[in-house]
PDB file of C-alpha atoms in Angstrom:
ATOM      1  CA  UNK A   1       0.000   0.000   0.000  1.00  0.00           C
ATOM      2  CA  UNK A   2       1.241   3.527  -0.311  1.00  0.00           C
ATOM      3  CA  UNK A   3       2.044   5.617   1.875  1.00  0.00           C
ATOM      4  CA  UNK A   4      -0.705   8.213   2.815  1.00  0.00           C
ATOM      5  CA  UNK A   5       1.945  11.232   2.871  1.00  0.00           C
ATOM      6  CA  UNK A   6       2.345  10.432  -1.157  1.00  0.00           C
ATOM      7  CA  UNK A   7      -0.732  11.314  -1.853  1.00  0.00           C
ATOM      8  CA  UNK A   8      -1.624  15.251  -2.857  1.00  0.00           C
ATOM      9  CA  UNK A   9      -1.614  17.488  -0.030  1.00  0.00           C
ATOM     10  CA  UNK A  10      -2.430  20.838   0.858  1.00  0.00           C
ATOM     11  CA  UNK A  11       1.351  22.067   0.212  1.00  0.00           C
ATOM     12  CA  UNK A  12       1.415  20.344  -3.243  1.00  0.00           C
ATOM     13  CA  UNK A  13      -2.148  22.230  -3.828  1.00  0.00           C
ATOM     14  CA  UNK A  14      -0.564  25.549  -2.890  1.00  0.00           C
ATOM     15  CA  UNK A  15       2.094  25.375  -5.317  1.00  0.00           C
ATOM     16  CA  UNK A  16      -0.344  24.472  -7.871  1.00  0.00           C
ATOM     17  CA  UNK A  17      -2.472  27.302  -6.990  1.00  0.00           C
ATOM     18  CA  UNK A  18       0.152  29.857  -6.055  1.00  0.00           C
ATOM     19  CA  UNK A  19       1.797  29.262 -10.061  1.00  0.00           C
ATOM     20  CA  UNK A  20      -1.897  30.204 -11.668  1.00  0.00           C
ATOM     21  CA  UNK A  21      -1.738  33.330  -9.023  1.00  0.00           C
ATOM     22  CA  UNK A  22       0.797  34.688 -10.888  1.00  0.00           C
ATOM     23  CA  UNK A  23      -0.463  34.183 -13.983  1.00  0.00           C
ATOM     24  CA  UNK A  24      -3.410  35.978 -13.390  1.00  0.00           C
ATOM     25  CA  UNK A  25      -5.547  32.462 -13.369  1.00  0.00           C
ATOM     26  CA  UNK A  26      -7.650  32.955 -10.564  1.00  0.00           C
ATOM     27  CA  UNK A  27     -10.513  30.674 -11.666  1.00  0.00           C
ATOM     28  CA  UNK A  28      -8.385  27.673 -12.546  1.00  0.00           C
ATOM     29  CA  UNK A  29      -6.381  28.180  -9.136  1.00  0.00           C
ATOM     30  CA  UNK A  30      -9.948  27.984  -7.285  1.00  0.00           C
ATOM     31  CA  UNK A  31     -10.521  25.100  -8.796  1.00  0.00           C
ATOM     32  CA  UNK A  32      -7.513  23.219  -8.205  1.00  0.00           C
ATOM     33  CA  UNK A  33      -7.877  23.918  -4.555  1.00  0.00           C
ATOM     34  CA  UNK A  34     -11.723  22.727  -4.666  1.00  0.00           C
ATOM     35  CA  UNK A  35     -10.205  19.736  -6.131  1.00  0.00           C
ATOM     36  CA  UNK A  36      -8.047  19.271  -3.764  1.00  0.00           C
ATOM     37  CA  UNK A  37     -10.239  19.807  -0.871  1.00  0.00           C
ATOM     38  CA  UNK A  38     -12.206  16.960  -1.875  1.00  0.00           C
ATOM     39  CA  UNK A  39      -9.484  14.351  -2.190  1.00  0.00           C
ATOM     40  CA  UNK A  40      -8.218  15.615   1.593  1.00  0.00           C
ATOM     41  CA  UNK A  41     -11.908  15.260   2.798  1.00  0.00           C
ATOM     42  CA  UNK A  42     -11.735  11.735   0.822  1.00  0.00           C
ATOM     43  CA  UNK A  43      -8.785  11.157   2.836  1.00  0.00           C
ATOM     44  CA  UNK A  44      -9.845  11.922   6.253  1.00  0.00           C
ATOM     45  CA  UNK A  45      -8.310  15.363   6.323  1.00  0.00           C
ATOM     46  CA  UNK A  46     -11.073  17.763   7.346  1.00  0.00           C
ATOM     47  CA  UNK A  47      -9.163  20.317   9.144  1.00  0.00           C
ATOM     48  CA  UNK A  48      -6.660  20.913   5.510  1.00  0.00           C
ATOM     49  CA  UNK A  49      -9.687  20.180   3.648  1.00  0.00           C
ATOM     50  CA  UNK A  50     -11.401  23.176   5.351  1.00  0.00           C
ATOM     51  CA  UNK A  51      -8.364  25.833   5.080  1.00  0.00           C
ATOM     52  CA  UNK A  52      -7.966  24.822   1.367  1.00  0.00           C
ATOM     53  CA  UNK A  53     -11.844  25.271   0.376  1.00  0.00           C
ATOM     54  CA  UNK A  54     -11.258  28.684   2.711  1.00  0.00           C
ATOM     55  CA  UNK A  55      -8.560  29.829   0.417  1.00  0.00           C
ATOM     56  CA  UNK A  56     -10.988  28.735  -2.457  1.00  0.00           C
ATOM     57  CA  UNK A  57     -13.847  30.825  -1.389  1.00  0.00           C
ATOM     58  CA  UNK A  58     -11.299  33.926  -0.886  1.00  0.00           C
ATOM     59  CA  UNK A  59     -10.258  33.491  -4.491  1.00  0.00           C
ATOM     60  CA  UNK A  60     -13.610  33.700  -5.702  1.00  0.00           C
ATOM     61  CA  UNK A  61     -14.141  36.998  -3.810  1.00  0.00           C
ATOM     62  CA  UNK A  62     -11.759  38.414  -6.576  1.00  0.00           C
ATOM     63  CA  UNK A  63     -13.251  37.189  -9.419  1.00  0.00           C
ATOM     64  CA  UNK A  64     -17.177  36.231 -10.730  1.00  0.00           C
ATOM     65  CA  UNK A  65     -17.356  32.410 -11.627  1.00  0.00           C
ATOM     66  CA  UNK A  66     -20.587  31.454 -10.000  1.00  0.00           C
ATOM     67  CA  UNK A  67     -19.476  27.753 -10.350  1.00  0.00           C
ATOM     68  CA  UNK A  68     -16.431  27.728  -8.957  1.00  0.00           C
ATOM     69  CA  UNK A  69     -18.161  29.484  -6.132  1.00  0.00           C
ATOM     70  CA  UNK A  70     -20.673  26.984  -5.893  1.00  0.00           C
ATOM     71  CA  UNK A  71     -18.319  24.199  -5.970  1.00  0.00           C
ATOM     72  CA  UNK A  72     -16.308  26.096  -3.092  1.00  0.00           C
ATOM     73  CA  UNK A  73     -19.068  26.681  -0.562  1.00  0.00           C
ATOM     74  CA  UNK A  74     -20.350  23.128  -0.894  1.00  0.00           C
ATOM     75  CA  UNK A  75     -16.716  22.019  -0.047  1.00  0.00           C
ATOM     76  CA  UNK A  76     -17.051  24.029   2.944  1.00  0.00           C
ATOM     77  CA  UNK A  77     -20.295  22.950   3.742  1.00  0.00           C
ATOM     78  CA  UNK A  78     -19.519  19.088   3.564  1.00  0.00           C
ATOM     79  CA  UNK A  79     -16.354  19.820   5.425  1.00  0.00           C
ATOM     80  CA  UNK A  80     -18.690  21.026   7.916  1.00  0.00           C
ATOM     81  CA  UNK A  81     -20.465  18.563   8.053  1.00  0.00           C
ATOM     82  CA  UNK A  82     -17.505  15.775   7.920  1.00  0.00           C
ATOM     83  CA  UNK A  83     -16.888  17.448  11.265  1.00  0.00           C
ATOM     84  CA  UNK A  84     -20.197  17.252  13.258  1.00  0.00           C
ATOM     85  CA  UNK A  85     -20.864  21.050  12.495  1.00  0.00           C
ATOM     86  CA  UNK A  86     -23.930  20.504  10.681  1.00  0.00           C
ATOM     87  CA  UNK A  87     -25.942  23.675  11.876  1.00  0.00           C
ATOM     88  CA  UNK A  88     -22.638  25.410  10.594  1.00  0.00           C
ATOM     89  CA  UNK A  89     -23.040  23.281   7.077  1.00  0.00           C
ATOM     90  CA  UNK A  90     -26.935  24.248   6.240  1.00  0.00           C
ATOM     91  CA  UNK A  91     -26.735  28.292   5.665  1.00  0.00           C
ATOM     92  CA  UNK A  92     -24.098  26.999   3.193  1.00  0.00           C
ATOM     93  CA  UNK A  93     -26.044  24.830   1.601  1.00  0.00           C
ATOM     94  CA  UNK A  94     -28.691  27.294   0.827  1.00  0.00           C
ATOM     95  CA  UNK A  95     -26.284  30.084  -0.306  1.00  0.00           C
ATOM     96  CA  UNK A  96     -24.925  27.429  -3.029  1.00  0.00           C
ATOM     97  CA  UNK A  97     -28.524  26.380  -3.657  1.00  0.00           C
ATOM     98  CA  UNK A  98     -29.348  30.107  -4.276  1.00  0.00           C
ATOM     99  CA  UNK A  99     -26.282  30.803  -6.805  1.00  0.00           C
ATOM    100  CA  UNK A 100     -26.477  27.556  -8.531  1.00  0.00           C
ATOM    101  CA  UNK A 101     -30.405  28.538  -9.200  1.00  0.00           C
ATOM    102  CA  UNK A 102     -29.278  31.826 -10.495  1.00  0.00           C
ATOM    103  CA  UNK A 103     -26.950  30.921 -12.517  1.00  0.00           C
ATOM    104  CA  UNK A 104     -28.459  27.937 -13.717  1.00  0.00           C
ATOM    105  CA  UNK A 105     -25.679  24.936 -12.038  1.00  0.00           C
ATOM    106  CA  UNK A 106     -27.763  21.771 -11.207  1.00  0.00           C
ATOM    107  CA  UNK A 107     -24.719  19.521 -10.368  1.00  0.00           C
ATOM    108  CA  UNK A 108     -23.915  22.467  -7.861  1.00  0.00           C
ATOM    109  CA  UNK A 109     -27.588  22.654  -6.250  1.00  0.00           C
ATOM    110  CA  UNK A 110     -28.019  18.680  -6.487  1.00  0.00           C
ATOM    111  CA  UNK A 111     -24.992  18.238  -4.595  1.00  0.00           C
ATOM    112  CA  UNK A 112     -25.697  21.262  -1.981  1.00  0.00           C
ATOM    113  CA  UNK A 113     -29.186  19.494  -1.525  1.00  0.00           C
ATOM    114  CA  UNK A 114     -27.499  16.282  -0.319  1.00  0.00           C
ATOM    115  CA  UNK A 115     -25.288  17.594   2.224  1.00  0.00           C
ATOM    116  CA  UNK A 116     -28.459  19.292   3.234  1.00  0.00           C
ATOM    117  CA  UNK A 117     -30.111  16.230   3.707  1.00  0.00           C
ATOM    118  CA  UNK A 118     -27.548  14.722   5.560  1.00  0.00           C
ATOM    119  CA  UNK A 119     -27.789  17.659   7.638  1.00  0.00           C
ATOM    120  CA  UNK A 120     -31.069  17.297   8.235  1.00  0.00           C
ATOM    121  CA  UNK A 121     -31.047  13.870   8.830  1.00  0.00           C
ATOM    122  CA  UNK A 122     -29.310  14.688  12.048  1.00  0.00           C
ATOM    123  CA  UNK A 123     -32.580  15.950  13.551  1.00  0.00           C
ATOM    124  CA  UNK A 124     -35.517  15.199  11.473  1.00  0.00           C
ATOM    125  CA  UNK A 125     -35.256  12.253   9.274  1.00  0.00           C
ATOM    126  CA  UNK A 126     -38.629  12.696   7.568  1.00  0.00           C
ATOM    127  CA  UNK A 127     -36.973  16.263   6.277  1.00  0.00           C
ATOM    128  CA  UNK A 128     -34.082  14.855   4.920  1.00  0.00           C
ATOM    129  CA  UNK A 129     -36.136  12.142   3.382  1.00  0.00           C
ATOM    130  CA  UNK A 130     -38.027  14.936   1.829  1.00  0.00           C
ATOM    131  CA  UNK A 131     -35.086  16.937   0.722  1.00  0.00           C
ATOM    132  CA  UNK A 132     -33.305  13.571  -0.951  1.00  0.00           C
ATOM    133  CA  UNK A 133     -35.969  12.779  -3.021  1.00  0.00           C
ATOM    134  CA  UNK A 134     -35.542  16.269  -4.411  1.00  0.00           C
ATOM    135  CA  UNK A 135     -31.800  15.933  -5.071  1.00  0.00           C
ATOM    136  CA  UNK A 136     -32.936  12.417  -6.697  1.00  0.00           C
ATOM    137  CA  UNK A 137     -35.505  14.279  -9.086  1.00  0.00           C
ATOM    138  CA  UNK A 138     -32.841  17.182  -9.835  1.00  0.00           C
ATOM    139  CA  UNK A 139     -29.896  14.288 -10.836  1.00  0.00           C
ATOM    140  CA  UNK A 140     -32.543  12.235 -12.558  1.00  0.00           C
ATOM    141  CA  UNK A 141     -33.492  15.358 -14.739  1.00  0.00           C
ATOM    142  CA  UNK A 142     -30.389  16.164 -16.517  1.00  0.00           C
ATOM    143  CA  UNK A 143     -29.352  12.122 -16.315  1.00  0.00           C
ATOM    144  CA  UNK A 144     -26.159  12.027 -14.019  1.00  0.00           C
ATOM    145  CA  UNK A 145     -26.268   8.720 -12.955  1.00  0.00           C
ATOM    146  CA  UNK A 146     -23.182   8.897 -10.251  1.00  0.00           C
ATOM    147  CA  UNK A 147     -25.712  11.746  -8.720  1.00  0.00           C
ATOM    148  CA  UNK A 148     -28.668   9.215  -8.962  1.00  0.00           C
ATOM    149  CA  UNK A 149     -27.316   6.466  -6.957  1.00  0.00           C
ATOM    150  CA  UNK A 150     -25.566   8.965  -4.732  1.00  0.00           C
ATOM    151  CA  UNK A 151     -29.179  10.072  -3.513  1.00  0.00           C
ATOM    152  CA  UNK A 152     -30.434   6.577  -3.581  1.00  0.00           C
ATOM    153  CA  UNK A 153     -27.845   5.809  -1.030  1.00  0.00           C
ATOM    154  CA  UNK A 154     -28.681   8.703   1.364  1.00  0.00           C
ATOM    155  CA  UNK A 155     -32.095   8.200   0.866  1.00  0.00           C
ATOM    156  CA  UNK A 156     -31.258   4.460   2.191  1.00  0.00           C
ATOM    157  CA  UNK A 157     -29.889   5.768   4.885  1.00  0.00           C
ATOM    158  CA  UNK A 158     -32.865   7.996   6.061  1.00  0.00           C
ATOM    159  CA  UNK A 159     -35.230   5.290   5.590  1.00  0.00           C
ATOM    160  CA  UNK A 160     -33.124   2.764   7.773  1.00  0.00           C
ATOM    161  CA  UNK A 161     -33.032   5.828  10.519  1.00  0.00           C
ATOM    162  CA  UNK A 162     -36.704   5.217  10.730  1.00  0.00           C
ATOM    163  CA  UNK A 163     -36.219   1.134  10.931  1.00  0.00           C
ATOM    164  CA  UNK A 164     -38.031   1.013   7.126  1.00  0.00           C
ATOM    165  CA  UNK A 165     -35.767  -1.719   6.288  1.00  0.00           C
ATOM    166  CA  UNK A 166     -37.706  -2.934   2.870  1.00  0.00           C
ATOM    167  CA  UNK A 167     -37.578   1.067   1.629  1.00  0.00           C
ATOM    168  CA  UNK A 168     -33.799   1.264   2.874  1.00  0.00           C
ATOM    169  CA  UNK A 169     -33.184  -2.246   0.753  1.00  0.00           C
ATOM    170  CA  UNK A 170     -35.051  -0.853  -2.644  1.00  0.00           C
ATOM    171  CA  UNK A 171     -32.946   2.158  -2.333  1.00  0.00           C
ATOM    172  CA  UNK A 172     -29.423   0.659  -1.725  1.00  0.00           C
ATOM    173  CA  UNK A 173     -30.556  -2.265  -4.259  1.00  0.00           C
ATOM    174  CA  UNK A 174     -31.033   0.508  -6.797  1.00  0.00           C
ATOM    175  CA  UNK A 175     -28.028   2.534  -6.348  1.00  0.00           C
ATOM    176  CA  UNK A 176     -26.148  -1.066  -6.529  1.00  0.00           C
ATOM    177  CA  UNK A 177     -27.464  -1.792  -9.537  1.00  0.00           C
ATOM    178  CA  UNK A 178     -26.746   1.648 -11.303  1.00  0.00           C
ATOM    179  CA  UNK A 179     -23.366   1.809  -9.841  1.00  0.00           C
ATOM    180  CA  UNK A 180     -22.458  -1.913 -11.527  1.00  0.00           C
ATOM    181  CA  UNK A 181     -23.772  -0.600 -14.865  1.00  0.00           C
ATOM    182  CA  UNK A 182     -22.071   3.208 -14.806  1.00  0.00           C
ATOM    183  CA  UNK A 183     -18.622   1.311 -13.643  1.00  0.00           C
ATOM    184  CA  UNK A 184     -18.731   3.499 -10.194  1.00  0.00           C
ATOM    185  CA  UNK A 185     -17.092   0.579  -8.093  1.00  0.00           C
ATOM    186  CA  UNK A 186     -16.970   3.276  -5.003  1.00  0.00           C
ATOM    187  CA  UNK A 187     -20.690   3.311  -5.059  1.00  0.00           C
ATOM    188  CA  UNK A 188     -21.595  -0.096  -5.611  1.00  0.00           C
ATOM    189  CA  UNK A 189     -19.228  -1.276  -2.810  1.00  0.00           C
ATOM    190  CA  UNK A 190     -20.843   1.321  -0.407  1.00  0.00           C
ATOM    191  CA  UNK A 191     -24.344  -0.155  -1.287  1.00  0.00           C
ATOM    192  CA  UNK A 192     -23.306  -3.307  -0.599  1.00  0.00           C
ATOM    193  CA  UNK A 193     -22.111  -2.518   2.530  1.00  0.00           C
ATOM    194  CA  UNK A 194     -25.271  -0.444   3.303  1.00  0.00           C
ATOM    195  CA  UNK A 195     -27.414  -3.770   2.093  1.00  0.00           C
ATOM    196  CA  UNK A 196     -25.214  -5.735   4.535  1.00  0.00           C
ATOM    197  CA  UNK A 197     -26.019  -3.243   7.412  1.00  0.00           C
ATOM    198  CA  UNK A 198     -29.871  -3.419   6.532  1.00  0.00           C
ATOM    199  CA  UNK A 199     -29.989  -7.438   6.601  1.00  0.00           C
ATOM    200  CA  UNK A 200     -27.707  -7.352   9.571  1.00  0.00           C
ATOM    201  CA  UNK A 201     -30.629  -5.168  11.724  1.00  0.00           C
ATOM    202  CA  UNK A 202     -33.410  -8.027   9.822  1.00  0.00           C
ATOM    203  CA  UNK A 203     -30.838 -10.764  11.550  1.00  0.00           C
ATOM    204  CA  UNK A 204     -29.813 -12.137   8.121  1.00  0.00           C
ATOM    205  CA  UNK A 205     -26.059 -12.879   9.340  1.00  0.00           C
ATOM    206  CA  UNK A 206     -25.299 -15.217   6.192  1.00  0.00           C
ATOM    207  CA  UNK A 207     -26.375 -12.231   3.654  1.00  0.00           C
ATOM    208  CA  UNK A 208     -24.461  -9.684   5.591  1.00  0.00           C
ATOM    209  CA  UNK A 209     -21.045 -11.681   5.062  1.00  0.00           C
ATOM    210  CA  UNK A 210     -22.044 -11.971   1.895  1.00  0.00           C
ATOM    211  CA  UNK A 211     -22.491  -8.485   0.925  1.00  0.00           C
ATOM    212  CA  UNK A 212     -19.493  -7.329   3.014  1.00  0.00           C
ATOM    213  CA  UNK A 213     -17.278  -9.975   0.856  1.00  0.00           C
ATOM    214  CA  UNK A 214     -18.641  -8.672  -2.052  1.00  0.00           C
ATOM    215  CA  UNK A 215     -17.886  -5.177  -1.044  1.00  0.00           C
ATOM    216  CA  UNK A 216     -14.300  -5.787  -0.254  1.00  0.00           C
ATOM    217  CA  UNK A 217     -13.807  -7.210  -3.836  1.00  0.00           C
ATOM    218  CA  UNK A 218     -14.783  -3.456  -5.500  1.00  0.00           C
ATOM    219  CA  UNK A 219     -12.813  -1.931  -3.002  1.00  0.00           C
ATOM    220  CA  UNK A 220      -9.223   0.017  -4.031  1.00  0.00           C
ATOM    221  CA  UNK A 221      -7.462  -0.150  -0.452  1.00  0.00           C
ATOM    222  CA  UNK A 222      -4.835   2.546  -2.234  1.00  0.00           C
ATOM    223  CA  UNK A 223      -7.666   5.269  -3.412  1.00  0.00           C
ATOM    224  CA  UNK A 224     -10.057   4.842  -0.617  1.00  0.00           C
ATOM    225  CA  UNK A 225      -7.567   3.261   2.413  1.00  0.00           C
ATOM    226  CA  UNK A 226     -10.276   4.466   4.958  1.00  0.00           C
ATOM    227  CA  UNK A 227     -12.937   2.887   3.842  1.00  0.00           C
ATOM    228  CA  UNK A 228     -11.264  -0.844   4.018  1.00  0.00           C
ATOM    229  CA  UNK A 229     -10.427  -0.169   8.095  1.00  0.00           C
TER     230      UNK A 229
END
């Protein structure tokens, strides 16, 4: 396995993004550090993950890309939420749902609703149930299909917070199944797991192995290491 340290971090982001500072690309420097953010979120790094998506947002105080700012205050918003903030995640959320309406950006608003969602699921599952069903509509409506099982997943999950164990199973079942056809191995693993979780609270112990096996397969131990622990 490699090491984690060889993987991109905030100082190899900086250099990145400090080189388009001087040439005037402040866009394309935003968006390297919004890329990076997510890959040290990915990798368990909220606290660099949140400085980088900081120096993101400050970038985009210099310079209109509506996007890019999108893409920046959901980073901030699901590093927020990473973290247990969520009541410091959801006025985020609806700024990037506002500016992604305006400036017509429904990846950006799709993914703001499910961070809000998750959010909400912290304190009133039947409102993020609500709210993932309209991130589900939004991804189904201009076809992204890594979007599609992403809220199938989360919507899973808010059905299996209220013990509906055949709604949480159609959900994660689905999101499988599109994730094994699109290629997204990530996704389909994390269904599996989810489907394992679900039979495990119906006492299926044979199924759960199973499914847990099966999720281990899909798994890259080297791109997600966190995920296999």
């Amino acid at each position: 396995h490699r090491d984690l340290h060889s993987f991109p971090t905030r100082r190899s982001s900086d250099l990145s993004a400090a080189e388009l500072r001087q040439a005037n690309e402040l866009v394309k420097a935003a968006q390297a550090l919004n890329l990076a953010g997510r890959l040290q979120l990915k990798l368990n790094r909220p606290d660099a993950a949140l400085a980088t998506f900081q120096d993101s947002s400050s970038l985009m105080e210099q310079v209109n890309h509506p996007l890019t700012k999108v893409d920046a205050v959901n980073g901030l918003a699901a590093t927020h939420l990473y973290s247990g903030r969520y009541l410091d995640a959801i006025p985020l959320t609806h700024q990037a749902i506002t500016i992604s309406d305006d400036n017509n950006y429904p990846r950006g608003k799709g993914d703001a609703l499910l961070i809000l969602a998750d959010c909400e699921n912290n304190k009133n599952h039947t409102e993020a149930l609500k709210i993932g069903n309209q991130a589900l509509t939004l991804w189904q409506s201009i076809g992204d299909n890594r979007g599609i099982a992403r809220s199938h997943l989360q919507i899973g999950r808010y059905h299996l917070a209220q013990n509906s164990l055949d709604d949480a199973t159609s959900n994660y079942q689905t999101a499988r199944n599109i994730s094994h056809s699109a290629g997204f191995k990530e996704l389909e693993a994390e269904a599996l797991i989810n489907l394992g979780f679900t039979d495990f609270r119906r006492g299926a112990w044979q199924a759960v192995t199973q499914y847990l096996l099966d999720a281990a397969v899909l798994f890259d131990a080297e791109a997600d290491p966190f995920k296999m622990t």
